[in-house]
Amino acid sequence: MSHAGTGTENSGASARIQSSVVDKRAGRSLSGPGIHAVVDDFVHGRVPGYQMAAWLATVACRGLDRTELAALTEAYVAGGERLRLERVGGVVLDKHSTGGVGDKLSLIVVPIVAACDVAVVKMSGRGLGHAGGTVDKLESIPGLRLGLAPEEMYPVVRRVGMTIVSQSAALAPGDDATYALRDVTGTVESIPLIAASIISKKVAVGADGLVLDVKTGTGALIPDHAMATRLAETMLQLAGDFGLRCRGALTDMSQPLGHAVGNALEIKEVLAVLRGEQVPGVWEACLVLARLMLQSADPALTDAEADAKAEKAVASGAAYDRFLAWISAQGGDRRVLEQPALLPGSRHVLPITADRPGWVRTVDPRKVGMAAVHVKAGRLSHSAPLDHGSGVVVARRVGDRVEVGETLAELHYNDGDAGLATRLLTQAFDIDDERPAPPPVIHRVFDSPVR
Ligand code: URA
């Protein structure tokens, strides 16, 4: 398979994509077969990247209607693998987050739901730029295998009720090929392109229910509230068009989630929450997402009943045990989870302190995320190496009171540009004389259009 413009381009395909660009630019609807041909031609190297980039940019500018969006989603999945979750038995759910800074919610919610005897299969990605990725966080755990083939996943889910694996390019080849191009052509932040990209992978997984966590706020993929709402609604409708029951929440990313930002630091926070620590911002969001998942498996559950189940799964230790059992099932060394001090750490910890008294008005998640990148907890290019022990611990949240000299955040580092990271962290905090209202953790919950 080739999609970089390797000389196998052909003139018929080239003419097809040109006329598709012209039609879209002129506001005409594209046919389903036309969209399929464009994606298929690119995936098979019959059109070069620059033509596909023009097509994606035109779609990003002009949008897609509902029929076109479903056709693009189908085209992304075409020719790819599909999971066979009937081999797991029973209801199997999937969860997706559009990501952000300190977003470790999946690692808490999935074992909670599994401990309530509802199976979960989740494919996760790596981080890029200011936002972290679940796969990077999990790779802090020695021995843990995330690149499982489907045949290896089914027995793990049958045994421990959950699996988290790295995203397979084989599931939605059209998305895989075009995503790399979007990444370098400024066409990631497009509602139809994001929706088709995410939902195509969910269609290929084929779970019985999907819960979407769409972030809004300065650290989110789509920061603007109205646009993020539109993204959530578009994805719900698109999932429904494929018969996929999907519920979702619009959750806050106007400040980092919880305290820990960085790979092993976040794993430690996950373990703390699974042991019952109610980390502000994290626990409330986990409870709502677990509720939506439990209700997807059993629509008769009231909110109070679902919350009671999730709370019991944590209080009884069942969710924590489930997480450890899953880590062992995929080859991870559970001793490092039982003794988190064995996880990767940092040689240096630098406190960032308040230079005036007041109330924390802003903790800019992009600046915090970029501070973490500059000490190698995240990456700016796909091939950049990571330091799993570095990152940031955010000590104060919006609405907290601080006095001069009190710690706002800590920079944990071994390597990288600690000076730049420190400057970014200092700029991330805005302290005011008036106490601001903290933002809600959950802005809105969305129901499935499919009953
Ligand atoms: N995540 C995806 O999988 N696709 C996008 O387009 C954006 C985020």
Short mmCIF file of C-alpha atoms and ligand atoms in Angstrom, two decimals:
data_model
loop_
_atom_site.label_atom_id
_atom_site.label_comp_id
_atom_site.label_asym_id
_atom_site.label_seq_id
_atom_site.Cartn_x
_atom_site.Cartn_y
_atom_site.Cartn_z
CA MET A 1 0.00 0.00 0.00
CA SER A 2 1.34 3.43 -0.87
CA HIS A 3 -0.04 6.91 -0.49
CA ALA A 4 2.89 9.26 -0.68
CA GLY A 5 2.91 9.90 -4.40
CA THR A 6 5.38 7.26 -5.47
CA GLY A 7 5.01 7.43 -9.22
CA THR A 8 2.18 4.89 -9.44
CA GLU A 9 -0.32 7.74 -9.86
CA ASN A 10 -2.67 7.41 -12.77
CA SER A 11 -4.33 10.04 -14.89
CA GLY A 12 -7.89 8.73 -14.44
CA ALA A 13 -7.57 8.94 -10.66
CA SER A 14 -5.93 12.33 -10.90
CA ALA A 15 -8.78 13.69 -13.03
CA ARG A 16 -11.36 12.20 -10.62
CA ILE A 17 -9.94 13.88 -7.55
CA GLN A 18 -9.54 17.20 -9.39
CA SER A 19 -13.18 17.21 -10.41
CA SER A 20 -14.18 16.25 -6.86
CA VAL A 21 -12.22 19.27 -5.55
CA VAL A 22 -13.86 21.55 -8.10
CA ASP A 23 -17.36 20.23 -7.26
CA LYS A 24 -16.86 20.63 -3.52
CA ARG A 25 -15.38 24.08 -3.93
CA ALA A 26 -18.41 25.11 -6.01
CA GLY A 27 -20.75 23.84 -3.27
CA ARG A 28 -22.03 20.78 -5.15
CA SER A 29 -22.65 17.55 -3.21
CA LEU A 30 -20.25 14.67 -3.81
CA SER A 31 -21.64 11.25 -4.61
CA GLY A 32 -20.92 8.27 -2.35
CA PRO A 33 -19.07 6.37 -5.11
CA GLY A 34 -17.11 9.54 -5.89
CA ILE A 35 -15.95 9.87 -2.27
CA HIS A 36 -15.06 6.16 -2.13
CA ALA A 37 -13.00 6.50 -5.30
CA VAL A 38 -11.05 9.49 -3.92
CA VAL A 39 -10.14 7.67 -0.68
CA ASP A 40 -9.42 4.37 -2.42
CA ASP A 41 -7.22 6.05 -5.03
CA PHE A 42 -5.20 7.73 -2.30
CA VAL A 43 -4.87 4.63 -0.12
CA HIS A 44 -3.58 2.69 -3.15
CA GLY A 45 -1.14 5.36 -4.28
CA ARG A 46 -3.00 6.32 -7.47
CA VAL A 47 -3.10 9.99 -6.45
CA PRO A 48 -0.29 11.96 -4.84
CA GLY A 49 -0.43 13.53 -1.39
CA TYR A 50 -0.67 17.08 -2.74
CA GLN A 51 -3.94 16.28 -4.53
CA MET A 52 -5.39 14.57 -1.49
CA ALA A 53 -4.28 17.52 0.66
CA ALA A 54 -6.22 19.85 -1.67
CA TRP A 55 -9.29 17.61 -1.39
CA LEU A 56 -9.09 17.50 2.43
CA ALA A 57 -8.58 21.27 2.63
CA THR A 58 -11.61 21.86 0.39
CA VAL A 59 -13.72 19.55 2.55
CA ALA A 60 -12.43 21.28 5.68
CA CYS A 61 -13.53 24.64 4.23
CA ARG A 62 -16.84 23.64 2.62
CA GLY A 63 -18.02 20.85 4.96
CA LEU A 64 -19.90 17.66 4.19
CA ASP A 65 -23.61 16.96 4.41
CA ARG A 66 -24.93 13.96 6.31
CA THR A 67 -24.90 11.60 3.31
CA GLU A 68 -21.40 12.65 2.25
CA LEU A 69 -20.15 12.25 5.80
CA ALA A 70 -21.49 8.69 6.03
CA ALA A 71 -19.88 7.91 2.64
CA LEU A 72 -16.49 9.24 3.81
CA THR A 73 -16.74 7.21 7.02
CA GLU A 74 -17.54 4.07 5.04
CA ALA A 75 -14.70 4.81 2.62
CA TYR A 76 -12.25 5.08 5.54
CA VAL A 77 -13.28 1.63 6.80
CA ALA A 78 -13.36 -0.02 3.34
CA GLY A 79 -10.80 -2.76 2.88
CA GLY A 80 -9.87 -2.74 6.56
CA GLU A 81 -10.16 -5.33 9.32
CA ARG A 82 -13.22 -5.53 11.54
CA LEU A 83 -13.17 -6.86 15.07
CA ARG A 84 -15.40 -9.85 15.81
CA LEU A 85 -16.61 -8.96 19.27
CA GLU A 86 -19.23 -11.72 19.21
CA ARG A 87 -16.23 -13.89 20.08
CA VAL A 88 -16.07 -12.15 23.45
CA GLY A 89 -19.72 -12.91 24.30
CA GLY A 90 -22.19 -10.54 26.00
CA VAL A 91 -22.39 -6.78 25.68
CA VAL A 92 -19.09 -5.10 24.78
CA LEU A 93 -18.68 -1.33 25.00
CA ASP A 94 -16.20 1.12 23.57
CA LYS A 95 -15.17 4.55 24.83
CA HIS A 96 -13.45 7.44 23.10
CA SER A 97 -12.10 10.79 24.24
CA THR A 98 -11.10 13.63 21.95
CA GLY A 99 -8.19 14.13 24.35
CA GLY A 100 -6.53 16.85 26.30
CA VAL A 101 -4.03 17.66 29.02
CA GLY A 102 -3.94 15.21 31.92
CA ASP A 103 -6.76 13.17 30.39
CA LYS A 104 -6.35 9.83 32.11
CA LEU A 105 -10.09 9.19 32.44
CA SER A 106 -10.19 6.05 30.25
CA LEU A 107 -7.67 4.34 32.49
CA ILE A 108 -10.02 4.82 35.44
CA VAL A 109 -13.43 4.43 33.79
CA VAL A 110 -12.67 1.24 31.84
CA PRO A 111 -11.68 -0.86 34.91
CA ILE A 112 -14.64 0.57 36.86
CA VAL A 113 -17.05 -0.54 34.15
CA ALA A 114 -15.29 -3.91 33.75
CA ALA A 115 -15.54 -4.42 37.52
CA CYS A 116 -19.32 -3.93 37.12
CA ASP A 117 -19.25 -6.94 34.73
CA VAL A 118 -19.62 -4.96 31.51
CA ALA A 119 -16.85 -5.71 29.02
CA VAL A 120 -14.90 -2.90 27.36
CA VAL A 121 -12.64 -2.95 24.31
CA LYS A 122 -10.72 0.25 23.76
CA MET A 123 -8.22 1.27 21.12
CA SER A 124 -6.05 4.20 22.09
CA GLY A 125 -3.57 6.47 20.41
CA ARG A 126 -0.35 8.33 21.13
CA GLY A 127 -0.10 11.97 22.07
CA LEU A 128 1.03 14.77 19.83
CA GLY A 129 1.64 18.40 20.72
CA HIS A 130 0.15 19.66 23.97
CA ALA A 131 -2.19 16.67 24.45
CA GLY A 132 -1.02 13.34 25.87
CA GLY A 133 -1.97 9.88 24.60
CA THR A 134 -3.19 6.87 26.54
CA VAL A 135 -0.71 4.52 24.84
CA ASP A 136 2.23 6.70 25.95
CA LYS A 137 0.97 6.72 29.52
CA LEU A 138 0.58 2.95 29.58
CA GLU A 139 4.05 2.45 28.14
CA SER A 140 5.40 3.67 31.49
CA ILE A 141 4.50 0.19 32.76
CA PRO A 142 7.33 -2.27 32.04
CA GLY A 143 6.36 -5.31 29.97
CA LEU A 144 2.85 -4.16 29.08
CA ARG A 145 1.98 -5.20 25.51
CA LEU A 146 -0.38 -2.85 23.72
CA GLY A 147 0.02 -3.96 20.10
CA LEU A 148 -2.22 -7.01 20.43
CA ALA A 149 -3.72 -8.63 17.34
CA PRO A 150 -7.50 -9.13 17.52
CA GLU A 151 -7.00 -12.87 18.15
CA GLU A 152 -5.00 -12.01 21.27
CA MET A 153 -7.53 -9.44 22.49
CA TYR A 154 -10.59 -11.68 22.71
CA PRO A 155 -9.22 -14.07 25.38
CA VAL A 156 -8.00 -11.10 27.46
CA VAL A 157 -11.49 -9.56 27.44
CA ARG A 158 -13.09 -12.92 28.22
CA ARG A 159 -10.73 -13.35 31.18
CA VAL A 160 -10.57 -9.85 32.72
CA GLY A 161 -13.48 -8.01 31.07
CA MET A 162 -11.40 -5.32 29.43
CA THR A 163 -8.63 -4.58 27.02
CA ILE A 164 -6.86 -1.40 25.97
CA VAL A 165 -4.65 -1.73 22.91
CA SER A 166 -2.91 0.60 20.52
CA GLN A 167 -4.80 1.80 17.49
CA SER A 168 -4.38 -0.50 14.51
CA ALA A 169 -3.94 1.09 11.09
CA ALA A 170 -5.55 -2.04 9.65
CA LEU A 171 -8.98 -1.10 11.05
CA ALA A 172 -9.63 2.02 8.99
CA PRO A 173 -6.93 2.25 6.31
CA GLY A 174 -8.47 5.34 4.72
CA ASP A 175 -8.37 7.20 8.01
CA ASP A 176 -4.82 6.09 8.71
CA ALA A 177 -3.58 7.31 5.33
CA THR A 178 -5.40 10.64 5.41
CA TYR A 179 -4.75 11.40 9.09
CA ALA A 180 -0.99 11.57 8.53
CA LEU A 181 -1.62 14.06 5.72
CA ARG A 182 -4.10 16.13 7.76
CA ASP A 183 -1.55 16.36 10.51
CA VAL A 184 0.92 18.22 8.28
CA THR A 185 -1.55 20.28 6.25
CA GLY A 186 -3.55 22.02 8.98
CA THR A 187 -6.69 19.98 8.30
CA VAL A 188 -7.05 18.18 11.61
CA GLU A 189 -9.45 20.71 13.14
CA SER A 190 -12.41 20.11 10.84
CA ILE A 191 -15.66 18.81 12.29
CA PRO A 192 -16.59 16.44 9.41
CA LEU A 193 -13.01 15.17 9.05
CA ILE A 194 -12.70 14.52 12.79
CA ALA A 195 -16.12 12.89 12.94
CA ALA A 196 -15.41 10.55 10.00
CA SER A 197 -11.97 9.73 11.37
CA ILE A 198 -13.16 8.82 14.86
CA ILE A 199 -16.41 7.10 13.95
CA SER A 200 -14.79 5.02 11.16
CA LYS A 201 -12.56 3.37 13.77
CA LYS A 202 -15.56 2.82 16.05
CA VAL A 203 -17.51 1.23 13.21
CA ALA A 204 -14.59 -1.15 12.58
CA VAL A 205 -14.47 -2.07 16.28
CA GLY A 206 -18.24 -2.70 16.16
CA ALA A 207 -19.02 -2.56 19.89
CA ASP A 208 -22.60 -2.76 21.18
CA GLY A 209 -22.36 0.75 22.55
CA LEU A 210 -20.01 3.69 22.44
CA VAL A 211 -19.49 6.51 24.93
CA LEU A 212 -17.85 9.64 23.60
CA ASP A 213 -16.07 12.18 25.78
CA VAL A 214 -15.82 15.38 23.74
CA LYS A 215 -13.66 18.02 25.39
CA THR A 216 -14.23 21.75 25.19
CA GLY A 217 -12.01 24.61 26.37
CA THR A 218 -8.57 25.94 25.52
CA GLY A 219 -6.80 22.56 25.85
CA ALA A 220 -9.28 20.70 23.63
CA LEU A 221 -8.96 19.59 20.02
CA ILE A 222 -11.87 21.95 19.30
CA PRO A 223 -11.63 24.66 22.00
CA ASP A 224 -14.78 26.61 21.12
CA HIS A 225 -17.84 25.49 23.09
CA ALA A 226 -20.37 25.81 20.24
CA MET A 227 -18.07 24.03 17.77
CA ALA A 228 -17.30 21.24 20.24
CA THR A 229 -21.03 20.82 20.80
CA ARG A 230 -21.49 20.56 17.05
CA LEU A 231 -18.70 17.96 16.88
CA ALA A 232 -20.40 15.88 19.58
CA GLU A 233 -23.79 16.12 17.84
CA THR A 234 -22.24 15.28 14.46
CA MET A 235 -20.48 12.20 15.85
CA LEU A 236 -23.60 10.98 17.64
CA GLN A 237 -25.67 11.31 14.50
CA LEU A 238 -22.98 9.67 12.36
CA ALA A 239 -22.62 6.77 14.80
CA GLY A 240 -26.41 6.42 14.68
CA ASP A 241 -26.30 6.31 10.87
CA PHE A 242 -24.15 3.18 11.25
CA GLY A 243 -26.53 1.66 13.83
CA LEU A 244 -24.02 2.27 16.61
CA ARG A 245 -25.67 3.22 19.92
CA CYS A 246 -23.69 6.15 21.21
CA ARG A 247 -24.00 8.45 24.20
CA GLY A 248 -21.66 11.25 25.04
CA ALA A 249 -20.61 14.05 27.32
CA LEU A 250 -19.14 17.46 26.62
CA THR A 251 -16.49 17.76 29.33
CA ASP A 252 -14.27 20.58 30.44
CA MET A 253 -10.73 21.09 29.14
CA SER A 254 -10.32 24.75 30.10
CA GLN A 255 -7.78 23.61 32.72
CA PRO A 256 -5.74 20.38 33.03
CA LEU A 257 -7.62 17.33 34.25
CA GLY A 258 -6.57 16.52 37.79
CA HIS A 259 -3.06 17.14 39.08
CA ALA A 260 -0.80 14.90 37.00
CA VAL A 261 0.32 15.70 33.43
CA GLY A 262 2.87 13.26 32.04
CA ASN A 263 3.04 9.54 31.59
CA ALA A 264 4.11 7.74 34.79
CA LEU A 265 2.79 10.67 36.85
CA GLU A 266 -0.66 10.08 35.36
CA ILE A 267 -0.46 6.33 35.97
CA LYS A 268 0.20 7.12 39.65
CA GLU A 269 -2.87 9.38 39.70
CA VAL A 270 -4.96 6.65 38.04
CA LEU A 271 -3.92 4.22 40.78
CA ALA A 272 -4.75 6.79 43.47
CA VAL A 273 -8.27 7.33 42.05
CA LEU A 274 -8.83 3.58 41.67
CA ARG A 275 -7.84 3.28 45.34
CA GLY A 276 -10.55 5.78 46.26
CA GLU A 277 -8.87 9.19 46.17
CA GLN A 278 -11.41 11.69 44.79
CA VAL A 279 -9.05 13.87 42.74
CA PRO A 280 -10.97 17.10 41.95
CA GLY A 281 -12.15 17.28 38.35
CA VAL A 282 -11.20 13.69 37.66
CA TRP A 283 -13.56 11.79 39.91
CA GLU A 284 -16.72 13.72 38.89
CA ALA A 285 -15.96 13.20 35.19
CA CYS A 286 -15.21 9.49 35.70
CA LEU A 287 -18.48 8.99 37.53
CA VAL A 288 -20.52 10.53 34.70
CA LEU A 289 -18.68 8.58 31.98
CA ALA A 290 -18.99 5.31 33.92
CA ARG A 291 -22.69 6.07 34.39
CA LEU A 292 -23.18 6.56 30.64
CA MET A 293 -21.36 3.31 29.93
CA LEU A 294 -23.28 1.29 32.52
CA GLN A 295 -26.56 2.70 31.20
CA SER A 296 -25.52 1.79 27.64
CA ALA A 297 -25.26 -1.82 28.80
CA ASP A 298 -28.43 -1.64 30.88
CA PRO A 299 -30.74 1.21 29.81
CA ALA A 300 -33.04 0.52 32.79
CA LEU A 301 -30.39 1.72 35.28
CA THR A 302 -31.21 5.08 36.86
CA ASP A 303 -28.43 7.63 37.34
CA ALA A 304 -28.38 6.89 41.08
CA GLU A 305 -28.17 3.12 40.51
CA ALA A 306 -25.38 3.48 37.96
CA ASP A 307 -23.43 5.82 40.26
CA ALA A 308 -23.86 3.44 43.19
CA LYS A 309 -22.42 0.59 41.12
CA ALA A 310 -19.41 2.66 40.02
CA GLU A 311 -18.79 3.94 43.55
CA LYS A 312 -18.99 0.41 44.94
CA ALA A 313 -16.57 -0.88 42.30
CA VAL A 314 -14.01 1.63 43.60
CA ALA A 315 -14.80 1.40 47.33
CA SER A 316 -14.64 -2.42 47.30
CA GLY A 317 -11.27 -2.42 45.50
CA ALA A 318 -12.81 -4.34 42.57
CA ALA A 319 -11.91 -1.67 39.98
CA TYR A 320 -8.32 -1.45 41.23
CA ASP A 321 -8.01 -5.27 41.20
CA ARG A 322 -9.45 -5.32 37.67
CA PHE A 323 -6.87 -2.82 36.46
CA LEU A 324 -4.03 -4.88 37.92
CA ALA A 325 -5.47 -8.12 36.52
CA TRP A 326 -5.66 -6.51 33.09
CA ILE A 327 -2.08 -5.22 33.30
CA SER A 328 -0.90 -8.76 34.12
CA ALA A 329 -3.03 -10.27 31.33
CA GLN A 330 -1.16 -8.13 28.78
CA GLY A 331 2.29 -8.89 30.20
CA GLY A 332 2.75 -5.81 32.41
CA ASP A 333 4.71 -5.91 35.64
CA ARG A 334 2.07 -5.42 38.32
CA ARG A 335 4.70 -4.95 41.02
CA VAL A 336 5.30 -1.42 39.74
CA LEU A 337 1.62 -0.67 40.27
CA GLU A 338 1.60 -2.12 43.76
CA GLN A 339 4.69 -0.02 44.50
CA PRO A 340 4.29 3.07 42.25
CA ALA A 341 7.68 4.35 43.37
CA LEU A 342 9.10 1.75 40.95
CA LEU A 343 7.51 3.54 37.96
CA PRO A 344 9.78 5.85 35.93
CA GLY A 345 10.53 9.04 37.87
CA SER A 346 12.54 12.24 37.56
CA ARG A 347 15.80 13.39 39.10
CA HIS A 348 14.66 17.00 39.44
CA VAL A 349 11.50 18.56 40.86
CA LEU A 350 11.20 22.32 40.50
CA PRO A 351 8.35 24.18 42.25
CA ILE A 352 6.63 27.08 40.47
CA THR A 353 5.31 29.43 43.16
CA ALA A 354 2.82 32.29 43.37
CA ASP A 355 4.35 35.78 43.30
CA ARG A 356 1.17 37.41 44.61
CA PRO A 357 -1.78 36.40 46.75
CA GLY A 358 -5.21 35.89 45.21
CA TRP A 359 -7.51 33.45 43.49
CA VAL A 360 -6.47 31.25 40.60
CA ARG A 361 -8.40 32.53 37.59
CA THR A 362 -6.72 30.50 34.80
CA VAL A 363 -4.56 27.41 34.50
CA ASP A 364 -3.93 27.36 30.75
CA PRO A 365 -3.90 23.69 29.71
CA ARG A 366 -2.03 24.33 26.45
CA LYS A 367 0.83 26.02 28.29
CA VAL A 368 0.94 23.25 30.89
CA GLY A 369 0.85 20.63 28.10
CA MET A 370 3.64 22.38 26.22
CA ALA A 371 5.72 22.68 29.41
CA ALA A 372 5.43 18.89 29.68
CA VAL A 373 6.47 18.54 26.02
CA HIS A 374 9.61 20.61 26.64
CA VAL A 375 10.75 18.16 29.32
CA LYS A 376 9.95 15.27 26.94
CA ALA A 377 6.77 14.03 28.58
CA GLY A 378 5.14 14.67 25.19
CA ARG A 379 6.26 15.09 21.62
CA LEU A 380 6.03 17.54 18.74
CA SER A 381 6.76 14.95 16.04
CA HIS A 382 5.64 11.34 15.83
CA SER A 383 9.17 9.96 16.08
CA ALA A 384 10.39 12.05 19.04
CA PRO A 385 11.46 9.94 22.05
CA LEU A 386 9.58 10.31 25.32
CA ASP A 387 10.71 10.50 28.91
CA HIS A 388 8.05 8.54 30.80
CA GLY A 389 9.18 9.90 34.18
CA SER A 390 8.85 13.62 33.45
CA GLY A 391 5.87 16.00 33.48
CA VAL A 392 4.00 18.49 35.59
CA VAL A 393 2.04 18.23 38.82
CA VAL A 394 -0.59 20.97 38.91
CA ALA A 395 -1.12 21.88 42.54
CA ARG A 396 -3.82 24.56 42.17
CA ARG A 397 -7.02 24.65 40.17
CA VAL A 398 -9.27 27.48 39.01
CA GLY A 399 -11.04 28.98 42.04
CA ASP A 400 -8.32 27.98 44.55
CA ARG A 401 -6.86 30.56 46.96
CA VAL A 402 -3.07 31.04 46.97
CA GLU A 403 -0.66 33.05 49.08
CA VAL A 404 2.75 34.41 48.02
CA GLY A 405 5.33 31.63 47.80
CA GLU A 406 2.83 28.78 47.71
CA THR A 407 3.34 26.11 45.07
CA LEU A 408 1.21 26.41 41.93
CA ALA A 409 2.82 23.50 40.09
CA GLU A 410 5.89 21.30 40.08
CA LEU A 411 8.02 20.56 37.05
CA HIS A 412 9.38 16.98 37.14
CA TYR A 413 12.25 16.51 34.71
CA ASN A 414 15.39 14.63 33.77
CA ASP A 415 16.18 16.25 30.47
CA GLY A 416 14.89 18.79 27.92
CA ASP A 417 14.49 22.54 28.26
CA ALA A 418 13.49 23.06 31.89
CA GLY A 419 13.94 26.85 31.54
CA LEU A 420 11.35 27.13 28.78
CA ALA A 421 9.04 24.71 30.58
CA THR A 422 9.27 26.81 33.74
CA ARG A 423 8.44 30.00 31.82
CA LEU A 424 5.42 28.32 30.24
CA LEU A 425 4.22 27.06 33.61
CA THR A 426 4.61 30.51 35.16
CA GLN A 427 2.58 32.02 32.28
CA ALA A 428 -0.07 29.29 32.59
CA PHE A 429 -1.32 30.66 35.92
CA ASP A 430 -3.32 33.83 36.18
CA ILE A 431 -4.08 35.03 39.73
CA ASP A 432 -6.80 37.56 40.41
CA ASP A 433 -8.21 39.51 43.38
CA GLU A 434 -11.69 38.15 42.84
CA ARG A 435 -12.69 34.56 43.26
CA PRO A 436 -13.81 33.17 39.88
CA ALA A 437 -16.51 30.51 39.59
CA PRO A 438 -14.79 27.22 38.74
CA PRO A 439 -15.90 25.84 35.36
CA PRO A 440 -18.26 22.85 35.39
CA VAL A 441 -16.55 19.48 34.93
CA ILE A 442 -19.39 18.24 32.69
CA HIS A 443 -21.00 20.78 30.39
CA ARG A 444 -23.63 18.55 28.86
CA VAL A 445 -24.69 14.94 28.31
CA PHE A 446 -25.93 13.71 24.91
CA ASP A 447 -28.21 10.77 24.28
CA SER A 448 -28.10 8.36 21.37
CA PRO A 449 -30.33 9.05 18.38
CA VAL A 450 -30.51 5.20 18.08
CA ARG A 451 -32.93 3.50 20.48
N1 URA B 1 -8.65 11.77 16.72
C1 URA B 1 -8.88 11.01 15.63
O1 URA B 1 -8.88 9.79 15.70
N2 URA B 1 -9.13 11.65 14.48
C2 URA B 1 -9.16 12.98 14.36
O2 URA B 1 -9.41 13.48 13.29
C3 URA B 1 -8.90 13.75 15.49
C4 URA B 1 -8.65 13.12 16.67
#
